[in-house]
Backbone as a printed PyTorch tensor [residue, N CA C, xyz], in Angstrom:
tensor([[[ 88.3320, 117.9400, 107.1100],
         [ 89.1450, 116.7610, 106.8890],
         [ 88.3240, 115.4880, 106.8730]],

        [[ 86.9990, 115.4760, 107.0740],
         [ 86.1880, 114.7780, 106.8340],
         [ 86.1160, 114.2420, 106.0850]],

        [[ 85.8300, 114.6010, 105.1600],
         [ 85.5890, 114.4700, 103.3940],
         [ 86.0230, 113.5460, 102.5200]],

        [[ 85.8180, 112.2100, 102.6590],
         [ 86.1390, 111.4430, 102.0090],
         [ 86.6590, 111.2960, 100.6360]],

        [[ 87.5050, 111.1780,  99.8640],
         [ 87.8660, 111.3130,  98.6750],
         [ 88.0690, 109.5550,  97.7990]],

        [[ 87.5510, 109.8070,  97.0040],
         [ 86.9730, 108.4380,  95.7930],
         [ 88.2090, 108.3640,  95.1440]],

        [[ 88.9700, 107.2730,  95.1140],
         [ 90.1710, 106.6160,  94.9850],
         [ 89.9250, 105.0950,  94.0060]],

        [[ 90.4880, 105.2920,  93.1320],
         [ 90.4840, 103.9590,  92.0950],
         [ 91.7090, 103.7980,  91.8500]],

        [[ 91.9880, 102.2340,  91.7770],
         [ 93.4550, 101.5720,  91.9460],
         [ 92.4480, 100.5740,  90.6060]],

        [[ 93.5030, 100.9730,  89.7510],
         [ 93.6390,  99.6040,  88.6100],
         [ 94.6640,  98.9650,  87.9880]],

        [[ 94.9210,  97.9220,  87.2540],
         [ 96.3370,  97.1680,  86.8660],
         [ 95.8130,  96.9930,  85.4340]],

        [[ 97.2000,  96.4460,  85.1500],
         [ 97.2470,  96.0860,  83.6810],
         [ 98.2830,  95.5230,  83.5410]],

        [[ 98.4510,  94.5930,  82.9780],
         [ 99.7220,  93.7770,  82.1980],
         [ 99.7240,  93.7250,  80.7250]],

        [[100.5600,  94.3600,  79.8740],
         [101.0720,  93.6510,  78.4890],
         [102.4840,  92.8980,  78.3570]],

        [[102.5100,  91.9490,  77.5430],
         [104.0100,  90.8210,  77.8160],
         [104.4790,  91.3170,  79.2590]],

        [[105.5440,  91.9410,  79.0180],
         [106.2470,  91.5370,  80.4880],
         [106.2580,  93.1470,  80.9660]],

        [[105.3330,  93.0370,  80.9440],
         [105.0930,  95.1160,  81.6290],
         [103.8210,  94.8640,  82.4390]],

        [[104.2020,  95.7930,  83.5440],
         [103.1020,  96.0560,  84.1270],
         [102.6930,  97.8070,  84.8570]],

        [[101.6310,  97.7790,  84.5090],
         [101.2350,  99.6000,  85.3310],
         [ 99.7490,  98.9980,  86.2430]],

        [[100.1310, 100.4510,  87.1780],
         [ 98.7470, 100.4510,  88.0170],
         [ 98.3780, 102.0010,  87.9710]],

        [[ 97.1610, 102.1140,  88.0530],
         [ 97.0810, 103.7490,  87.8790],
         [ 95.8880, 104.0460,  89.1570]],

        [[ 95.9370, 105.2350,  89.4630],
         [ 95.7540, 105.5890,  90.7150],
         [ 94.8940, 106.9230,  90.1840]],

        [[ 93.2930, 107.1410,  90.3530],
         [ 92.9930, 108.0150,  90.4030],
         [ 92.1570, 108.6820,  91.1070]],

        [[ 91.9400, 109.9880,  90.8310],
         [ 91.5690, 110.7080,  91.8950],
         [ 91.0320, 111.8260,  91.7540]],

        [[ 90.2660, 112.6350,  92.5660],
         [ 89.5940, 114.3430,  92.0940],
         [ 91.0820, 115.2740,  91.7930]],

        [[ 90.4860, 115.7500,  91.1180],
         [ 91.9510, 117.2550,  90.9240],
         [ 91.7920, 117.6830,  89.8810]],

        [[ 92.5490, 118.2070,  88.9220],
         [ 92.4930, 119.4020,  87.9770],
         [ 93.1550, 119.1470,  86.3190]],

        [[ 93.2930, 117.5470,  86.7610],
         [ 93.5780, 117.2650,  85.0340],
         [ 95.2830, 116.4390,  84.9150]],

        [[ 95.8530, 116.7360,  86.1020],
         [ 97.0820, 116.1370,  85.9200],
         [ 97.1700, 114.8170,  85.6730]],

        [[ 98.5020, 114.7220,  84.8600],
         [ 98.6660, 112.7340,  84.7560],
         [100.3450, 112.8060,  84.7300]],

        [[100.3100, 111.8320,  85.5930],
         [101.7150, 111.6000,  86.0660],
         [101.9960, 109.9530,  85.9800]],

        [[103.2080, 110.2450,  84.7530],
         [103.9280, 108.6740,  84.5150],
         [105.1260, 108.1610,  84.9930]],

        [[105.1890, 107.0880,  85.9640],
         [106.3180, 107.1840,  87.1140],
         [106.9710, 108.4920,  87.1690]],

        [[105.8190, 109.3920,  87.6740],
         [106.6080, 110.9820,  88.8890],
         [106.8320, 111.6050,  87.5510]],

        [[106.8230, 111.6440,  86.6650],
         [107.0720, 112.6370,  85.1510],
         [105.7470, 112.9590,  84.6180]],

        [[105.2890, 114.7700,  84.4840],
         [104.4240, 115.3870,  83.6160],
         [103.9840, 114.1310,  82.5160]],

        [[102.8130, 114.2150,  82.0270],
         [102.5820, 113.0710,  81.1280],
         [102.6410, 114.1270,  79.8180]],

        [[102.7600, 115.2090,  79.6410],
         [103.5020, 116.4250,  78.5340],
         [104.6320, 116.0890,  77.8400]],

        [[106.0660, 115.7570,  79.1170],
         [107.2410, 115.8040,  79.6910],
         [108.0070, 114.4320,  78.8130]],

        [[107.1280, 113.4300,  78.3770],
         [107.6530, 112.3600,  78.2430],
         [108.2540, 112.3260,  76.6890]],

        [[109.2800, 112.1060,  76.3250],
         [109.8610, 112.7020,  75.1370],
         [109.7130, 111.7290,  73.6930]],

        [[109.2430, 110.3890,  73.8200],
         [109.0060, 110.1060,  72.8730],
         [107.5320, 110.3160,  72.6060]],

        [[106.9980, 110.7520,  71.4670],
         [105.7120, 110.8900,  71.3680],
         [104.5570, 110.2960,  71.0650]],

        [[105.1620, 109.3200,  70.3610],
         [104.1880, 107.6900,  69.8520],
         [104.0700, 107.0380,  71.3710]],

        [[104.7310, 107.5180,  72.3660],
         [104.2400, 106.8340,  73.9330],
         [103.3110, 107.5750,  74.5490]],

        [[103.4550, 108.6230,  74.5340],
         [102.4920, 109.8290,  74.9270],
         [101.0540, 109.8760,  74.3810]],

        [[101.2000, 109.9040,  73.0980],
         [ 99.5330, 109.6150,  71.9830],
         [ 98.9440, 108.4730,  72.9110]],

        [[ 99.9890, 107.1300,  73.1110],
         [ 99.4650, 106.1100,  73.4330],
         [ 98.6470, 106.0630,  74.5610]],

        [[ 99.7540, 107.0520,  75.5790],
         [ 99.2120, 106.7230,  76.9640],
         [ 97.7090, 108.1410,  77.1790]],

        [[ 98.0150, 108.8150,  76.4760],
         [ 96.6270, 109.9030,  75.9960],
         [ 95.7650, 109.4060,  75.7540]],

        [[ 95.2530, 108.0800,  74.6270],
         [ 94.3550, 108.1460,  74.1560],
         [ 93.3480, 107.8980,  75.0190]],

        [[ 92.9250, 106.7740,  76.3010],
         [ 91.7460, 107.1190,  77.1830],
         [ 91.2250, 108.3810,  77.3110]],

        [[ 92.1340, 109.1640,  77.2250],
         [ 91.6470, 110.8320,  77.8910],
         [ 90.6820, 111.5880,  77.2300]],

        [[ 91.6410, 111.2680,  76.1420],
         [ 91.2610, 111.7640,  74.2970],
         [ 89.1850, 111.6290,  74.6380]],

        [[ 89.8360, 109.8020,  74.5890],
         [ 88.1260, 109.4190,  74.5200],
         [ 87.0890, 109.9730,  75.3760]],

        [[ 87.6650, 109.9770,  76.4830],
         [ 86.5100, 110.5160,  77.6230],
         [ 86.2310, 111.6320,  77.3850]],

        [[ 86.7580, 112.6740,  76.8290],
         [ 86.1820, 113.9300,  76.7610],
         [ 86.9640, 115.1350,  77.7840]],

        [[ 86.5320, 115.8060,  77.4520],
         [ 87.6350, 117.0350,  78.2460],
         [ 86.3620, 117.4110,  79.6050]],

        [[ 85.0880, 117.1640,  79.7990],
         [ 84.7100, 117.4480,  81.1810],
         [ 84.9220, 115.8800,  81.6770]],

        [[ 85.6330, 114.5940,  81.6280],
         [ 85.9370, 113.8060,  82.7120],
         [ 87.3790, 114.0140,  82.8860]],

        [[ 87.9190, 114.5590,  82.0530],
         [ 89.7750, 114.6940,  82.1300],
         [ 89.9430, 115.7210,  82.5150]],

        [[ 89.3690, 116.6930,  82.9220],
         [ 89.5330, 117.8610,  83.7530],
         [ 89.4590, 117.7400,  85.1010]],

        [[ 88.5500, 116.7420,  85.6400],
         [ 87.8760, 116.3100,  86.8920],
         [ 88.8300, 115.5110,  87.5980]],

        [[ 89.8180, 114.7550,  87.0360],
         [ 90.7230, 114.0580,  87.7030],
         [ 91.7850, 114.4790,  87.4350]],

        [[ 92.7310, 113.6400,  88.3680],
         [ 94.1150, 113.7890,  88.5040],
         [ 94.6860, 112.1580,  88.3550]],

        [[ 95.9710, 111.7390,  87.7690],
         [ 96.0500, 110.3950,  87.6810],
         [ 97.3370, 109.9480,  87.5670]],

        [[ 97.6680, 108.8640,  88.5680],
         [ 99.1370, 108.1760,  88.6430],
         [ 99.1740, 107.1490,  88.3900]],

        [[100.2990, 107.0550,  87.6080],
         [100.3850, 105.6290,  86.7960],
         [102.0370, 105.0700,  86.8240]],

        [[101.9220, 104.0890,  87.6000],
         [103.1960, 103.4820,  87.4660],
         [103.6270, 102.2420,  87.2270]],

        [[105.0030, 102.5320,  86.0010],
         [104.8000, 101.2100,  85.5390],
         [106.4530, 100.9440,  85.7540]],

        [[106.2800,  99.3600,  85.3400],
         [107.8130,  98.6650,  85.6860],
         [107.6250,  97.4070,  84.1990]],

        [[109.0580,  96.8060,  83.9910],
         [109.0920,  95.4920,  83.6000],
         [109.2830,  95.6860,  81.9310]],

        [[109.0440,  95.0020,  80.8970],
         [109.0960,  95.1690,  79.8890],
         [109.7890,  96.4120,  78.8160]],

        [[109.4020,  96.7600,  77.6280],
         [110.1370,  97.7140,  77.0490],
         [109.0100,  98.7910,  77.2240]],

        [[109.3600,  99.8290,  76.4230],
         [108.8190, 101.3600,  76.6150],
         [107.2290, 101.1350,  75.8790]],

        [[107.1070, 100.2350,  74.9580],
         [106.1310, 100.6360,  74.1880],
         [104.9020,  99.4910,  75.2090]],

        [[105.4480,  98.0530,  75.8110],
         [104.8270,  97.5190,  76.7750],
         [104.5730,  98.3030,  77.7420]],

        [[105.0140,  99.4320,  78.2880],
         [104.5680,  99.9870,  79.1380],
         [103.2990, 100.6750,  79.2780]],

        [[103.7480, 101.4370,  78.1920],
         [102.5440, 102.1650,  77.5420],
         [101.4110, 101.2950,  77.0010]],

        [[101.0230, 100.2240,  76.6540],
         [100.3140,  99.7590,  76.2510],
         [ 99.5400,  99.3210,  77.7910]],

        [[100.5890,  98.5840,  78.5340],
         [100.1460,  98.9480,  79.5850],
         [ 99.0210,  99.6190,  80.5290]],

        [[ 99.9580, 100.8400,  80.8560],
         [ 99.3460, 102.3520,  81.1520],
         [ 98.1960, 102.7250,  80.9240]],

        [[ 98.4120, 102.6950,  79.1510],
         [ 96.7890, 102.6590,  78.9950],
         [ 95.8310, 102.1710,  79.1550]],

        [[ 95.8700, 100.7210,  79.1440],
         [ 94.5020,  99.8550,  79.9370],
         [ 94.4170,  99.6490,  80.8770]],

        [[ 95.6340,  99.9140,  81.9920],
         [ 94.8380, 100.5910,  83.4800],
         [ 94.0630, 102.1570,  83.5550]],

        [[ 95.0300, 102.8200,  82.6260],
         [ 93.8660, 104.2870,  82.7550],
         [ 92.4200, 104.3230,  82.4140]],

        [[ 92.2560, 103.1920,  81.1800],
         [ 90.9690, 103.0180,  80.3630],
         [ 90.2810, 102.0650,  81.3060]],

        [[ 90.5050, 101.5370,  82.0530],
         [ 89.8000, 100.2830,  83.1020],
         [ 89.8530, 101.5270,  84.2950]],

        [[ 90.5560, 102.4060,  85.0660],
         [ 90.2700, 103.1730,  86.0390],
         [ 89.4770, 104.0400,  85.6260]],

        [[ 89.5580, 104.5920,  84.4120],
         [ 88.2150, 106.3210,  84.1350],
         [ 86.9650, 105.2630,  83.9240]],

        [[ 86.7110, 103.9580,  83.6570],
         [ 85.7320, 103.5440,  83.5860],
         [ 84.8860, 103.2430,  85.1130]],

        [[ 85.8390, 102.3970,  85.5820],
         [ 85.6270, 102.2250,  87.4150],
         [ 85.0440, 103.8630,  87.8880]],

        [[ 85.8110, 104.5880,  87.8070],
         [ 86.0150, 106.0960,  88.6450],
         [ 84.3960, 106.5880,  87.8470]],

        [[ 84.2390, 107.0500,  86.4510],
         [ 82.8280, 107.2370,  86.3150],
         [ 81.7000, 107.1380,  86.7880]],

        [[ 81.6970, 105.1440,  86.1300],
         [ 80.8530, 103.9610,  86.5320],
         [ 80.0250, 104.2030,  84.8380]],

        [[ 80.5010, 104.5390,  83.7540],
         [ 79.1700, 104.6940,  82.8150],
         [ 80.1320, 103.7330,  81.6370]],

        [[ 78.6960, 102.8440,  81.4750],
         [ 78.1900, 101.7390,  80.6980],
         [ 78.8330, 102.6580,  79.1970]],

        [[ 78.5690, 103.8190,  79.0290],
         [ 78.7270, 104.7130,  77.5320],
         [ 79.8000, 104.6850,  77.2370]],

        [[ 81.3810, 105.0790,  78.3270],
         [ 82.5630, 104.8450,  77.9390],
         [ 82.8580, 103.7880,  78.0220]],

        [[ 82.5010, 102.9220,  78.6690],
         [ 82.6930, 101.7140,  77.9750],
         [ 82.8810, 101.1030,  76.6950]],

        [[ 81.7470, 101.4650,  75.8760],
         [ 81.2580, 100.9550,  74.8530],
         [ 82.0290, 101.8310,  73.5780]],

        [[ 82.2580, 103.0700,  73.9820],
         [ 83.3100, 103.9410,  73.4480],
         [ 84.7590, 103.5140,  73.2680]],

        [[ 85.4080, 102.9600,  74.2040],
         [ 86.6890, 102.1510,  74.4140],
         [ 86.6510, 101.2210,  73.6350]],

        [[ 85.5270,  99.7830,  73.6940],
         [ 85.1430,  99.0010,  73.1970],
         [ 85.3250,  99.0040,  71.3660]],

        [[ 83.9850,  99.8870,  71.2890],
         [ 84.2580, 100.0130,  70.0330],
         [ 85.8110, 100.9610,  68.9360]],

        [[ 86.2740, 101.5660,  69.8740],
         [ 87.4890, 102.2170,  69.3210],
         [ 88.7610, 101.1100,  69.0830]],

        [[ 89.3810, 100.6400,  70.8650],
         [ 89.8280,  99.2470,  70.6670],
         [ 89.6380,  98.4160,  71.5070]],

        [[ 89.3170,  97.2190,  71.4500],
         [ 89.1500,  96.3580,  72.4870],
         [ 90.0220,  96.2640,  73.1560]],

        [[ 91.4250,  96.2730,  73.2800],
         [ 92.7060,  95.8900,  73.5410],
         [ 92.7070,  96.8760,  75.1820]],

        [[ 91.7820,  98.2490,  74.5940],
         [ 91.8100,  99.0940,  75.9250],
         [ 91.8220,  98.3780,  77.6540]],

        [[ 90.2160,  97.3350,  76.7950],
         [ 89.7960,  97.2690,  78.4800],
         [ 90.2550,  95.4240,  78.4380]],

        [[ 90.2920,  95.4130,  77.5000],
         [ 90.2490,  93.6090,  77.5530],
         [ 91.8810,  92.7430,  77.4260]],

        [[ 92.9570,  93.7790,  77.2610],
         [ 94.2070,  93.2850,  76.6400],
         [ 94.3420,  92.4190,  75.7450]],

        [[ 95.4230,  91.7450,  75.5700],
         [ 96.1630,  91.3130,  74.4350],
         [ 96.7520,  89.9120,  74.8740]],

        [[ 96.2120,  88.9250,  74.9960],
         [ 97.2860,  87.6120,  75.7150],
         [ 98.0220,  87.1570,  74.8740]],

        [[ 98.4210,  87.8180,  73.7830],
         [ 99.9760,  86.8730,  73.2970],
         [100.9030,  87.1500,  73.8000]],

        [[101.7930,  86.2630,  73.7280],
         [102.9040,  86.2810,  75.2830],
         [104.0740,  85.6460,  74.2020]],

        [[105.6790,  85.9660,  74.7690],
         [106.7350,  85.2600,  73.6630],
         [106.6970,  83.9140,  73.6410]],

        [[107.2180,  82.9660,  72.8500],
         [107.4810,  81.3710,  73.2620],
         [108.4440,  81.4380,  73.5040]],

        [[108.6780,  80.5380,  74.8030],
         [109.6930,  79.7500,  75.3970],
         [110.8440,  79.1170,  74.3570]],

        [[112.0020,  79.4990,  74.6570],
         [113.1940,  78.7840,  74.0330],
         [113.3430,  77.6710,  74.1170]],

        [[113.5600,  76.5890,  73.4050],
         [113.4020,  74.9830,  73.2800],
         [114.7450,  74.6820,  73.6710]],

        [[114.9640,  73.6380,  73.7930],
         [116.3020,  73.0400,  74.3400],
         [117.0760,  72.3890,  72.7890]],

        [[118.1900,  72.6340,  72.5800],
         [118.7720,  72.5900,  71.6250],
         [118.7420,  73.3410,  70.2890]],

        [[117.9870,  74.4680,  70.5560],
         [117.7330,  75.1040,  69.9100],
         [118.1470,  76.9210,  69.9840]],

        [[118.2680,  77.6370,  68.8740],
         [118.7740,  79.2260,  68.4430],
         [117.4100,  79.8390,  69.2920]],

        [[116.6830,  79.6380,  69.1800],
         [115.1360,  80.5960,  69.6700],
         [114.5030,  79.1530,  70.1290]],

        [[112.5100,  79.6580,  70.1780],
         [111.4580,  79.0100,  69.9520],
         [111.7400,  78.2370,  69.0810]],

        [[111.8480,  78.6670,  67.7340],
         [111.2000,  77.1940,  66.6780],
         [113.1600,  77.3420,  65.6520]],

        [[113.7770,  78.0680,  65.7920],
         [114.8930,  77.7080,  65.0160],
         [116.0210,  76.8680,  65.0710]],

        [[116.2200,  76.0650,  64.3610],
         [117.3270,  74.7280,  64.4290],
         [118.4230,  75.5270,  64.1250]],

        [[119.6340,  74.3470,  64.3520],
         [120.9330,  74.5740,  64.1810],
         [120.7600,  74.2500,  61.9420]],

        [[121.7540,  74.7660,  61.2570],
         [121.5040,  74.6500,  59.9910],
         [122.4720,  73.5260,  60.2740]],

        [[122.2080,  72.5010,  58.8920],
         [122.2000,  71.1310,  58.8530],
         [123.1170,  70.9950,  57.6550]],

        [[124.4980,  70.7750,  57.1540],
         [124.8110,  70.1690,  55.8120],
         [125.0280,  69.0340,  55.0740]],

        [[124.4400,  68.9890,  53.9680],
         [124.2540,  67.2330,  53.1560],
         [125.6270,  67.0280,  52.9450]],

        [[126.2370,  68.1820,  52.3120],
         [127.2100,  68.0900,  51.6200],
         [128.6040,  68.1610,  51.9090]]])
C-alpha cells in the first residue's frame, strides 16, 4: 500500500463548458461523467472526445485509465472541452515534448483552446447587433 500512484488533474473550458480529467495507471478505460466512453451514443462526440487517444498511440492509451467530467454548455462544448483536458493531461502524465508537437501540429485548439466567447445582448435590442425593423412608410 505503499506505492504511490501518479495522478494528473487537468481543466479545460470551451464557451460555457467546462471538463476536468483525471488520470491515472490502469488498463485503457475512459470514463465520461461515470459512462463507458464506447457507451456514449452520439458519435461525432465520441470521435471528438477519442481523438487525443487516437494520437498518442495505443502503447500510452493502454497504460492509463481516465475520468473526465464535464458540466455547463451544450454537448458538442463539452466535448470540445473533454478533449483539451485529455490532450493537456496525456501530455502532463507522459511529460514528452513529441506529443506535444503531434497535438500541435494536428490542432492547436487541442492544447491551446479557442477564446471566442458569444456577445453580450445590447440594451434595446433582438440579440448582440440586431435592431428593431424601422418603417419609412
Amino acid at each position: 500500500m505503499s506505492e504511490e500512484q501518479k495522478v494528473v488533474i487537468s481543466s479545460a473550458r470551451r464557451k460555457t463548458a467546462r471538463a476536468t480529467c483525471y488520470i491515472f495507471p490502469g488498463k485503457g478505460r475512459v470514463f465520461v461523467n461515470n459512462i463507458p466512453i464506447e457507451l456514449i451514443p452520439i458519435e461525432i462526440v465520441r470521435l471528438k472526445v477519442m481523438e487525443p487517444l487516437l494520437l498518442a498511440g495505443n502503447d500510452v492509451r493502454s497504460k492509463i485509465d481516465a475520468k473526465i467530467v464535464t458540466y455547463g454548455g451544450g454537448i458538442m462544448g463539452q466535448a470540445d472541452a473533454a478533449r483539451m483536458a485529455l490532450a493537456r493531461a496525456l501530455v502532463k502524465f507522459t511529460g514528452s515534448d513529441e506529443l506535444k508537437k503531434i497535438y500541435r501540429a494536428y490542432d492547436r485548439t487541442m492544447l491551446a483552446g479557442d477564446p471566442r466567447q458569444t456577445e453580450s445582448e445590447k440594451w434595446m435590442r433582438y440579440s448582440a447587433r440586431r435592431w428593431r425593423q424601422k418603417s419609412y412608410r
